[in-house]
Amino acid sequence: MASTLVRPTPPAPIGSTPPVEFGIECPGFTGSLGTLFQTVRDGKIDLLGIPVGPICVAYLRYLVSTPEPDIERSATALLVLAYIVERKAFGLLPSHESDSEPEPELEEAEPWVHEFLPVIGALQRLADQRDQLFFRSSDAIEIPYELPVQVEGVSSLDLARALQRLLDRAKPTEPPVPNRPRRSLADQMKVVLAALRREPTPLEELVTGEFTRTDAVYWFLALLELIRLGQAQVVLGSDGVLFSRAERR
Amino acid sequence: MSVSRTLEALLFVADSPTTPEQFARAMGVPVFEIEEALEKLGGRFHHDSALQLIKIAGGYQLCTKAEFAEAVARFTQPQRNRLSRSLLETLAVIAYQQPVTLAEIDSVRGVDSSYSVRQLIERRLVTEVGRRPSPGRPTLYGTSQQFLHSFRLDSLEDLPSLEGVLPITVGATLPPDQPTLALDE
């Protein structure tokens, strides 16, 4: 018996196969299913005026009655119908904001950097004028450890001195213990927050009992983080920096 | 030893802007005396010196007068790294909108600004000032003390005025609704 080798058609990816030209004719729309899909997708038609249910029923009847339907095209058509049903379902959902003013359409924000053009020029002129001045150091100031937050009258050096005083009181750090659970800064912040008082207090008075150098560093880091988050305050006293709990906003 | 002369010596050795409070602590005299002496010194330098006393980046510092710039530059041969247009643009957005996230900078400029922001951080003109309490906790950027120094500004209030742009948040501080830790007390 002679046989013919037929190369099977490779499956097409979903969406690349056009849906079958299934004609629709109803009061709100006349055209193919593909056209309906495009107009819905582009927001060019009000689906509330289109009887989507009967269209789906009609297509399913057509599909069932077709002896050998094209699976790819049928699948695409069903996908299109599912999309249209979903869009209509969204459209039928009750709107809670019907009494309020309609929301403005979301539009992609346009760049508005052009509004900065005058100051860009002004900044360039300021930089040029600054280039005419020469300071004690060869160029600009060097701030090795610039504070990430603004603390009135307290420099990074003042804070470093406070840490140094604490470190001077600490015992040497114990040797590391294998598999010791990692310490969390968040946990330490709870400890520090509980220890902070309303009145400004030196760091040495806040840390009581015996502690290691590692403890001292944890204390200091937690304090810095609390200052950054606005939950602790630092002021400069006569003998160095003082820490207190920030007033709640 | 007069306050004025001691102050002159400290100003000579200071390599960064120094506040009257810092001078007062170093010299053990009241701040008002320092302020008076600074005013007197400023006048003296103005009339009879190649140096001038200026208020910059929140403090006072001595520098050469502009008329000697050419001679000093010939002598010191400084490396000037001018900011490119895109860096200056990014810097302006940060300076006037701070604290600001990278996404907001991108939105204003209409282009990806991550490289420019990194460059500005490397030049110490921009610094991280916190995180916004919104999904993803994006990093907030603001200008640094170095920025004020590089543009000869005393504070952010001295920035050239910009009509129509949202008000400047003076100081690299977090907004009032900054994140707070929910810690058990």
CSV table of C-alpha atoms in Angstrom, one decimal:
chain,number,residue,atom,x,y,z
A,1,MET,CA,0.0,0.0,0.0
A,2,ALA,CA,1.4,3.3,-1.0
A,3,SER,CA,1.7,5.8,1.7
A,4,THR,CA,2.4,9.5,1.5
A,5,LEU,CA,4.6,11.2,4.0
A,6,VAL,CA,2.9,14.4,5.1
A,7,ARG,CA,4.9,17.0,7.0
A,8,PRO,CA,2.7,18.1,9.9
A,9,THR,CA,2.0,21.7,10.2
A,10,PRO,CA,4.0,23.1,13.2
A,11,PRO,CA,1.7,24.5,15.9
A,12,ALA,CA,1.4,28.2,15.7
A,13,PRO,CA,1.8,30.3,18.9
A,14,ILE,CA,-1.3,31.5,20.5
A,15,GLY,CA,-2.3,34.8,19.1
A,16,SER,CA,-0.5,34.5,15.8
A,17,THR,CA,-3.4,32.6,14.1
A,18,PRO,CA,-6.2,34.9,13.0
A,19,PRO,CA,-9.6,33.8,14.3
A,20,VAL,CA,-12.0,32.3,11.9
A,21,GLU,CA,-14.0,35.0,10.1
A,22,PHE,CA,-17.0,34.5,12.2
A,23,GLY,CA,-19.5,37.1,11.2
A,24,ILE,CA,-21.5,39.0,13.9
A,25,GLU,CA,-24.5,41.1,13.2
A,26,CYS,CA,-26.3,42.7,16.1
A,27,PRO,CA,-27.8,46.1,16.9
A,28,GLY,CA,-24.5,47.4,18.3
A,29,PHE,CA,-22.0,45.9,16.0
A,30,THR,CA,-21.6,44.4,12.5
A,31,GLY,CA,-18.4,42.7,11.4
A,32,SER,CA,-16.1,39.8,12.1
A,33,LEU,CA,-15.1,38.4,15.5
A,34,GLY,CA,-11.6,39.7,14.8
A,35,THR,CA,-12.8,43.2,14.2
A,36,LEU,CA,-14.9,43.1,17.4
A,37,PHE,CA,-11.8,42.0,19.3
A,38,GLN,CA,-9.7,44.9,17.9
A,39,THR,CA,-12.3,47.5,18.6
A,40,VAL,CA,-12.8,46.2,22.2
A,41,ARG,CA,-9.1,46.1,22.8
A,42,ASP,CA,-8.6,49.6,21.5
A,43,GLY,CA,-11.5,50.9,23.5
A,44,LYS,CA,-13.4,52.0,20.4
A,45,ILE,CA,-16.7,50.4,21.3
A,46,ASP,CA,-19.1,50.3,24.2
A,47,LEU,CA,-19.5,46.6,25.0
A,48,LEU,CA,-22.5,47.2,27.1
A,49,GLY,CA,-24.5,47.6,23.9
A,50,ILE,CA,-23.3,44.2,22.5
A,51,PRO,CA,-25.0,41.0,23.4
A,52,VAL,CA,-21.8,39.0,24.2
A,53,GLY,CA,-23.6,35.9,25.6
A,54,PRO,CA,-25.6,35.1,22.4
A,55,ILE,CA,-22.4,35.6,20.3
A,56,CYS,CA,-20.6,33.1,22.5
A,57,VAL,CA,-23.4,30.6,22.3
A,58,ALA,CA,-23.6,31.0,18.5
A,59,TYR,CA,-19.9,30.4,18.1
A,60,LEU,CA,-19.9,27.3,20.4
A,61,ARG,CA,-22.8,25.9,18.3
A,62,TYR,CA,-20.9,26.6,15.1
A,63,LEU,CA,-17.8,24.9,16.6
A,64,VAL,CA,-19.7,21.8,17.7
A,65,SER,CA,-21.4,21.5,14.4
A,66,THR,CA,-18.1,21.8,12.4
A,67,PRO,CA,-16.9,18.2,11.6
A,68,GLU,CA,-13.1,18.9,11.7
A,69,PRO,CA,-12.5,22.3,13.2
A,70,ASP,CA,-9.1,23.9,13.0
A,71,ILE,CA,-7.8,23.6,16.5
A,72,GLU,CA,-5.5,26.6,16.3
A,73,ARG,CA,-8.1,29.0,14.9
A,74,SER,CA,-10.8,27.7,17.2
A,75,ALA,CA,-8.5,28.1,20.3
A,76,THR,CA,-7.7,31.7,19.2
A,77,ALA,CA,-11.4,32.5,18.7
A,78,LEU,CA,-12.2,31.1,22.1
A,79,LEU,CA,-9.4,33.2,23.6
A,80,VAL,CA,-10.8,36.3,21.9
A,81,LEU,CA,-14.3,35.5,23.2
A,82,ALA,CA,-13.0,35.0,26.7
A,83,TYR,CA,-11.3,38.4,26.5
A,84,ILE,CA,-14.5,40.1,25.3
A,85,VAL,CA,-16.5,38.4,28.1
A,86,GLU,CA,-14.0,39.5,30.7
A,87,ARG,CA,-14.1,43.1,29.4
A,88,LYS,CA,-17.9,43.1,29.5
A,89,ALA,CA,-17.9,41.6,33.0
A,90,PHE,CA,-15.6,44.5,34.1
A,91,GLY,CA,-17.9,46.9,32.5
A,92,LEU,CA,-20.9,45.5,34.3
A,93,LEU,CA,-19.3,45.8,37.7
A,94,PRO,CA,-21.0,48.4,39.9
A,95,SER,CA,-19.0,51.6,40.2
A,96,HIS,CA,-18.7,52.9,43.7
A,97,GLU,CA,-17.5,56.2,42.4
A,98,SER,CA,-20.4,57.0,40.3
A,99,ASP,CA,-21.3,60.0,42.4
A,100,SER,CA,-17.9,61.4,42.5
A,101,GLU,CA,-16.2,63.3,39.7
A,102,PRO,CA,-14.8,61.2,36.9
A,103,GLU,CA,-11.2,60.4,37.4
A,104,PRO,CA,-8.9,61.9,34.9
A,105,GLU,CA,-7.5,59.5,32.3
A,106,LEU,CA,-4.2,58.1,33.3
A,107,GLU,CA,-1.6,59.4,31.0
A,108,GLU,CA,2.1,58.8,31.0
A,109,ALA,CA,3.7,61.7,32.6
A,110,GLU,CA,5.6,63.9,30.2
A,111,PRO,CA,9.2,64.8,31.1
A,112,TRP,CA,9.2,68.3,32.4
A,113,VAL,CA,13.0,68.7,32.9
A,114,HIS,CA,12.7,71.8,30.6
A,115,GLU,CA,11.4,73.7,33.5
A,116,PHE,CA,14.8,73.3,35.1
A,117,LEU,CA,16.6,74.9,32.2
A,118,PRO,CA,17.0,78.3,33.8
A,119,VAL,CA,18.5,76.9,37.0
A,120,ILE,CA,20.8,74.5,35.1
A,121,GLY,CA,22.3,77.6,33.5
A,122,ALA,CA,22.4,79.3,36.8
A,123,LEU,CA,24.1,76.4,38.5
A,124,GLN,CA,26.7,76.2,35.7
A,125,ARG,CA,27.5,79.9,36.3
A,126,LEU,CA,27.8,79.3,40.0
A,127,ALA,CA,30.1,76.4,39.4
A,128,ASP,CA,32.2,78.6,37.1
A,129,GLN,CA,32.4,81.3,39.7
A,130,ARG,CA,33.3,78.8,42.4
A,131,ASP,CA,36.2,77.5,40.1
A,132,GLN,CA,37.7,81.0,40.5
A,133,LEU,CA,38.1,80.4,44.2
A,134,PHE,CA,40.9,78.4,45.8
A,135,PHE,CA,40.7,77.0,49.3
A,136,ARG,CA,43.2,75.7,51.8
A,137,SER,CA,42.8,72.1,50.5
A,138,SER,CA,43.8,71.6,46.9
A,139,ASP,CA,40.2,71.4,45.8
A,140,ALA,CA,36.9,70.9,47.5
A,141,ILE,CA,36.3,69.8,51.1
A,142,GLU,CA,36.8,66.2,52.0
A,143,ILE,CA,34.2,64.8,54.3
A,144,PRO,CA,35.2,61.2,54.8
A,145,TYR,CA,32.1,60.2,56.7
A,146,GLU,CA,29.2,62.4,55.7
A,147,LEU,CA,26.2,61.9,57.9
A,148,PRO,CA,23.2,60.7,55.9
A,149,VAL,CA,20.9,62.8,58.0
A,150,GLN,CA,21.0,66.4,59.2
A,151,VAL,CA,21.7,66.6,62.9
A,152,GLU,CA,21.9,70.1,64.1
A,153,GLY,CA,25.3,71.2,65.3
A,154,VAL,CA,26.6,67.6,65.6
A,155,SER,CA,29.4,66.5,63.3
A,156,SER,CA,30.5,63.0,62.4
A,157,LEU,CA,33.5,63.6,64.5
A,158,ASP,CA,31.4,64.3,67.6
A,159,LEU,CA,29.6,61.0,67.1
A,160,ALA,CA,32.9,59.2,66.5
A,161,ARG,CA,34.1,60.5,69.8
A,162,ALA,CA,31.0,59.2,71.6
A,163,LEU,CA,31.6,55.8,70.1
A,164,GLN,CA,35.2,55.9,71.1
A,165,ARG,CA,34.3,56.6,74.7
A,166,LEU,CA,32.0,53.6,74.7
A,167,LEU,CA,34.6,51.4,73.1
A,168,ASP,CA,37.1,52.4,75.7
A,169,ARG,CA,34.8,51.0,78.4
A,170,ALA,CA,34.0,47.8,76.6
A,171,LYS,CA,35.6,44.4,77.3
A,172,PRO,CA,37.5,42.8,74.4
A,173,THR,CA,35.2,41.0,72.0
A,174,GLU,CA,34.8,37.4,72.8
A,175,PRO,CA,36.0,34.8,70.2
A,176,PRO,CA,33.3,34.0,67.7
A,177,VAL,CA,31.1,31.0,68.5
A,178,PRO,CA,30.3,28.8,65.5
A,179,ASN,CA,26.6,28.6,64.5
A,180,ARG,CA,25.7,31.4,66.8
A,181,PRO,CA,22.4,33.0,65.5
A,182,ARG,CA,23.0,36.2,63.6
A,183,ARG,CA,22.2,39.4,65.6
A,184,SER,CA,19.6,41.6,64.1
A,185,LEU,CA,20.0,45.4,64.1
A,186,ALA,CA,16.2,45.6,64.4
A,187,ASP,CA,16.3,43.7,67.7
A,188,GLN,CA,19.1,46.0,69.0
A,189,MET,CA,17.1,49.0,68.0
A,190,LYS,CA,14.3,47.8,70.3
A,191,VAL,CA,16.8,47.6,73.1
A,192,VAL,CA,18.2,51.0,72.4
A,193,LEU,CA,14.8,52.6,72.0
A,194,ALA,CA,13.7,51.2,75.4
A,195,ALA,CA,16.9,52.6,77.0
A,196,LEU,CA,16.6,56.1,75.5
A,197,ARG,CA,15.2,58.7,77.9
A,198,ARG,CA,13.3,61.9,77.3
A,199,GLU,CA,16.1,64.0,78.6
A,200,PRO,CA,19.4,64.0,76.6
A,201,THR,CA,21.8,61.5,78.1
A,202,PRO,CA,25.4,60.6,77.2
A,203,LEU,CA,25.9,57.2,75.5
A,204,GLU,CA,28.0,55.9,78.3
A,205,GLU,CA,25.0,56.3,80.7
A,206,LEU,CA,22.6,54.6,78.4
A,207,VAL,CA,24.7,51.5,78.1
A,208,THR,CA,24.7,49.8,81.5
A,209,GLY,CA,26.4,46.7,82.8
A,210,GLU,CA,29.3,44.9,81.0
A,211,PHE,CA,29.4,44.8,77.3
A,212,THR,CA,31.8,43.8,74.5
A,213,ARG,CA,33.2,46.0,71.7
A,214,THR,CA,30.8,44.2,69.4
A,215,ASP,CA,27.9,45.2,71.7
A,216,ALA,CA,29.1,48.8,71.6
A,217,VAL,CA,29.2,48.9,67.9
A,218,TYR,CA,25.7,47.4,67.7
A,219,TRP,CA,24.5,50.0,70.2
A,220,PHE,CA,26.0,52.8,68.1
A,221,LEU,CA,24.6,51.5,64.8
A,222,ALA,CA,21.2,51.0,66.2
A,223,LEU,CA,21.3,54.6,67.6
A,224,LEU,CA,22.3,56.0,64.2
A,225,GLU,CA,19.5,54.1,62.5
A,226,LEU,CA,17.0,55.4,65.1
A,227,ILE,CA,18.2,58.9,64.5
A,228,ARG,CA,17.9,58.4,60.8
A,229,LEU,CA,14.3,57.2,61.3
A,230,GLY,CA,13.5,60.2,63.5
A,231,GLN,CA,12.9,58.1,66.6
A,232,ALA,CA,16.0,59.3,68.4
A,233,GLN,CA,17.6,62.7,68.7
A,234,VAL,CA,21.2,63.8,69.2
A,235,VAL,CA,22.3,67.1,70.5
A,236,LEU,CA,25.7,68.5,71.4
A,237,GLY,CA,26.3,69.0,75.1
A,238,SER,CA,29.2,70.5,76.9
A,239,ASP,CA,31.1,67.2,77.2
A,240,GLY,CA,30.0,65.6,73.9
A,241,VAL,CA,26.9,64.4,72.2
A,242,LEU,CA,23.8,63.5,74.1
A,243,PHE,CA,21.0,61.1,72.9
A,244,SER,CA,17.3,61.2,73.7
A,245,ARG,CA,14.1,59.7,72.5
A,246,ALA,CA,12.5,61.8,69.8
A,247,GLU,CA,9.1,63.3,70.4
A,248,ARG,CA,6.4,61.4,68.6
A,249,ARG,CA,4.8,63.3,65.7
B,1,MET,CA,46.0,87.0,72.4
B,2,SER,CA,43.0,88.5,70.7
B,3,VAL,CA,40.0,86.5,69.6
B,4,SER,CA,40.3,88.0,66.1
B,5,ARG,CA,43.9,86.9,65.7
B,6,THR,CA,43.3,83.4,67.1
B,7,LEU,CA,40.4,83.0,64.8
B,8,GLU,CA,42.5,84.1,61.8
B,9,ALA,CA,45.0,81.3,62.7
B,10,LEU,CA,42.2,78.7,62.9
B,11,LEU,CA,40.7,79.9,59.7
B,12,PHE,CA,44.1,79.6,58.0
B,13,VAL,CA,44.5,75.9,59.0
B,14,ALA,CA,40.9,74.9,58.5
B,15,ASP,CA,40.4,72.9,55.3
B,16,SER,CA,36.7,72.8,55.5
B,17,PRO,CA,33.9,75.3,56.4
B,18,THR,CA,33.7,75.8,60.1
B,19,THR,CA,30.8,77.1,62.1
B,20,PRO,CA,31.0,79.8,64.7
B,21,GLU,CA,30.0,77.2,67.3
B,22,GLN,CA,33.0,75.0,66.3
B,23,PHE,CA,35.3,77.9,66.7
B,24,ALA,CA,33.8,78.9,70.0
B,25,ARG,CA,34.3,75.3,71.3
B,26,ALA,CA,37.9,75.3,70.1
B,27,MET,CA,38.7,78.7,71.6
B,28,GLY,CA,36.6,78.5,74.7
B,29,VAL,CA,34.8,81.8,74.0
B,30,PRO,CA,31.1,82.6,73.5
B,31,VAL,CA,29.7,82.3,70.1
B,32,PHE,CA,28.7,86.0,69.9
B,33,GLU,CA,32.4,87.0,70.3
B,34,ILE,CA,33.3,84.7,67.4
B,35,GLU,CA,30.6,86.2,65.2
B,36,GLU,CA,31.8,89.7,66.0
B,37,ALA,CA,35.4,88.7,65.3
B,38,LEU,CA,34.4,87.0,62.0
B,39,GLU,CA,32.7,90.1,60.9
B,40,LYS,CA,35.7,92.2,61.7
B,41,LEU,CA,38.0,89.7,60.0
B,42,GLY,CA,35.8,89.6,56.9
B,43,GLY,CA,36.1,93.4,56.6
B,44,ARG,CA,39.9,93.3,57.0
B,45,PHE,CA,40.4,90.6,54.4
B,46,HIS,CA,38.1,92.4,52.0
B,47,HIS,CA,40.1,95.6,52.1
B,48,ASP,CA,43.7,94.5,52.4
B,49,SER,CA,44.3,90.9,51.4
B,50,ALA,CA,44.5,88.5,48.5
B,51,LEU,CA,42.2,86.3,50.6
B,52,GLN,CA,38.6,86.6,51.5
B,53,LEU,CA,36.5,85.2,54.2
B,54,ILE,CA,33.3,83.6,52.8
B,55,LYS,CA,30.3,81.9,54.2
B,56,ILE,CA,30.0,78.6,52.4
B,57,ALA,CA,28.3,75.2,53.1
B,58,GLY,CA,27.1,76.3,56.5
B,59,GLY,CA,30.4,77.6,57.8
B,60,TYR,CA,33.2,80.1,57.2
B,61,GLN,CA,36.3,79.5,55.2
B,62,LEU,CA,39.2,81.4,53.8
B,63,CYS,CA,39.8,81.4,50.0
B,64,THR,CA,41.6,83.4,47.4
B,65,LYS,CA,39.9,86.3,45.7
B,66,ALA,CA,38.6,85.7,42.2
B,67,GLU,CA,41.1,88.2,40.7
B,68,PHE,CA,44.0,86.0,41.6
B,69,ALA,CA,42.3,82.9,40.1
B,70,GLU,CA,44.5,82.8,37.0
B,71,ALA,CA,47.8,83.1,38.8
B,72,VAL,CA,46.7,80.5,41.4
B,73,ALA,CA,45.5,78.1,38.8
B,74,ARG,CA,48.8,78.4,36.9
B,75,PHE,CA,50.6,77.6,40.1
B,76,THR,CA,48.4,74.8,41.4
B,77,GLN,CA,47.2,73.4,38.0
B,78,PRO,CA,44.0,72.0,39.5
B,79,GLN,CA,42.1,69.2,37.9
B,80,ARG,CA,38.7,70.6,37.0
B,81,ASN,CA,36.0,68.0,36.3
B,82,ARG,CA,33.2,69.9,34.8
B,83,LEU,CA,29.8,68.4,35.1
B,84,SER,CA,28.3,67.2,31.8
B,85,ARG,CA,24.9,68.5,30.7
B,86,SER,CA,23.2,65.3,31.8
B,87,LEU,CA,24.9,65.3,35.2
B,88,LEU,CA,24.0,69.0,35.7
B,89,GLU,CA,20.4,68.3,34.7
B,90,THR,CA,20.1,65.3,37.2
B,91,LEU,CA,21.8,67.4,39.9
B,92,ALA,CA,19.3,70.2,39.4
B,93,VAL,CA,16.3,67.8,39.6
B,94,ILE,CA,17.7,66.4,42.9
B,95,ALA,CA,18.6,69.8,44.3
B,96,TYR,CA,15.1,71.2,43.7
B,97,GLN,CA,13.0,68.1,44.4
B,98,GLN,CA,14.9,66.5,47.3
B,99,PRO,CA,14.4,64.1,48.9
B,100,VAL,CA,13.6,62.4,45.6
B,101,THR,CA,13.6,58.8,44.3
B,102,LEU,CA,15.4,57.5,41.2
B,103,ALA,CA,12.0,56.8,39.6
B,104,GLU,CA,10.9,60.4,40.2
B,105,ILE,CA,14.2,61.7,38.7
B,106,ASP,CA,13.6,59.4,35.7
B,107,SER,CA,10.0,60.7,35.4
B,108,VAL,CA,11.1,64.3,35.4
B,109,ARG,CA,14.0,63.8,32.9
B,110,GLY,CA,12.2,61.2,30.8
B,111,VAL,CA,15.3,59.0,30.6
B,112,ASP,CA,17.1,56.5,32.8
B,113,SER,CA,19.1,58.5,35.3
B,114,SER,CA,20.8,55.7,37.3
B,115,TYR,CA,24.2,56.3,35.7
B,116,SER,CA,24.0,60.0,36.4
B,117,VAL,CA,23.0,59.5,40.0
B,118,ARG,CA,25.8,57.0,40.5
B,119,GLN,CA,28.3,59.5,39.0
B,120,LEU,CA,27.0,62.3,41.3
B,121,ILE,CA,27.3,60.0,44.3
B,122,GLU,CA,30.9,59.2,43.4
B,123,ARG,CA,31.6,62.9,43.1
B,124,ARG,CA,30.0,63.3,46.6
B,125,LEU,CA,27.5,65.9,45.3
B,126,VAL,CA,24.6,63.6,46.0
B,127,THR,CA,23.9,61.3,48.9
B,128,GLU,CA,21.3,58.9,50.1
B,129,VAL,CA,19.1,60.6,52.6
B,130,GLY,CA,16.7,57.8,53.5
B,131,ARG,CA,14.0,55.6,52.2
B,132,ARG,CA,10.4,56.5,51.2
B,133,PRO,CA,7.7,54.6,53.1
B,134,SER,CA,6.1,53.3,50.0
B,135,PRO,CA,6.1,49.8,48.4
B,136,GLY,CA,9.7,48.8,47.7
B,137,ARG,CA,11.0,51.4,50.1
B,138,PRO,CA,12.9,53.2,47.3
B,139,THR,CA,16.0,55.1,48.2
B,140,LEU,CA,15.7,58.9,48.6
B,141,TYR,CA,18.5,61.1,47.3
B,142,GLY,CA,19.5,64.6,48.3
B,143,THR,CA,22.4,67.0,47.8
B,144,SER,CA,25.4,66.9,50.1
B,145,GLN,CA,27.6,69.4,51.9
B,146,GLN,CA,30.0,69.0,49.0
B,147,PHE,CA,27.3,70.2,46.6
B,148,LEU,CA,26.9,73.4,48.6
B,149,HIS,CA,30.7,73.8,48.5
B,150,SER,CA,31.1,73.1,44.8
B,151,PHE,CA,28.5,75.7,43.9
B,152,ARG,CA,29.5,78.3,46.6
B,153,LEU,CA,26.2,78.1,48.4
B,154,ASP,CA,25.8,78.6,52.1
B,155,SER,CA,22.6,76.5,52.3
B,156,LEU,CA,19.9,75.2,49.9
B,157,GLU,CA,18.0,78.4,50.5
B,158,ASP,CA,20.6,80.1,48.4
B,159,LEU,CA,19.8,78.1,45.3
B,160,PRO,CA,18.7,80.2,42.4
B,161,SER,CA,14.9,80.5,42.5
B,162,LEU,CA,12.9,78.4,40.2
B,163,GLU,CA,9.3,79.5,39.5
B,164,GLY,CA,6.8,76.8,39.0
B,165,VAL,CA,8.7,73.9,40.5
B,166,LEU,CA,7.6,72.4,43.7
B,167,PRO,CA,9.0,74.0,46.8
B,168,ILE,CA,12.4,72.9,47.9
B,169,THR,CA,12.7,70.8,51.0
B,170,VAL,CA,15.4,72.6,52.8
B,171,GLY,CA,17.9,70.2,54.3
B,172,ALA,CA,18.4,66.6,53.5
B,173,THR,CA,15.7,65.5,55.8
B,174,LEU,CA,13.0,63.0,55.5
B,175,PRO,CA,9.4,64.2,54.8
B,176,PRO,CA,7.1,64.4,57.8
B,177,ASP,CA,5.5,61.1,57.0
B,178,GLN,CA,8.8,59.4,57.2
B,179,PRO,CA,9.0,55.7,58.0
B,180,THR,CA,8.8,54.8,61.7
B,181,LEU,CA,9.6,51.4,63.1
B,182,ALA,CA,6.7,49.6,64.7
B,183,LEU,CA,8.7,48.7,67.8
B,184,ASP,CA,7.2,47.4,71.0
B,185,GLU,CA,8.1,49.6,73.8
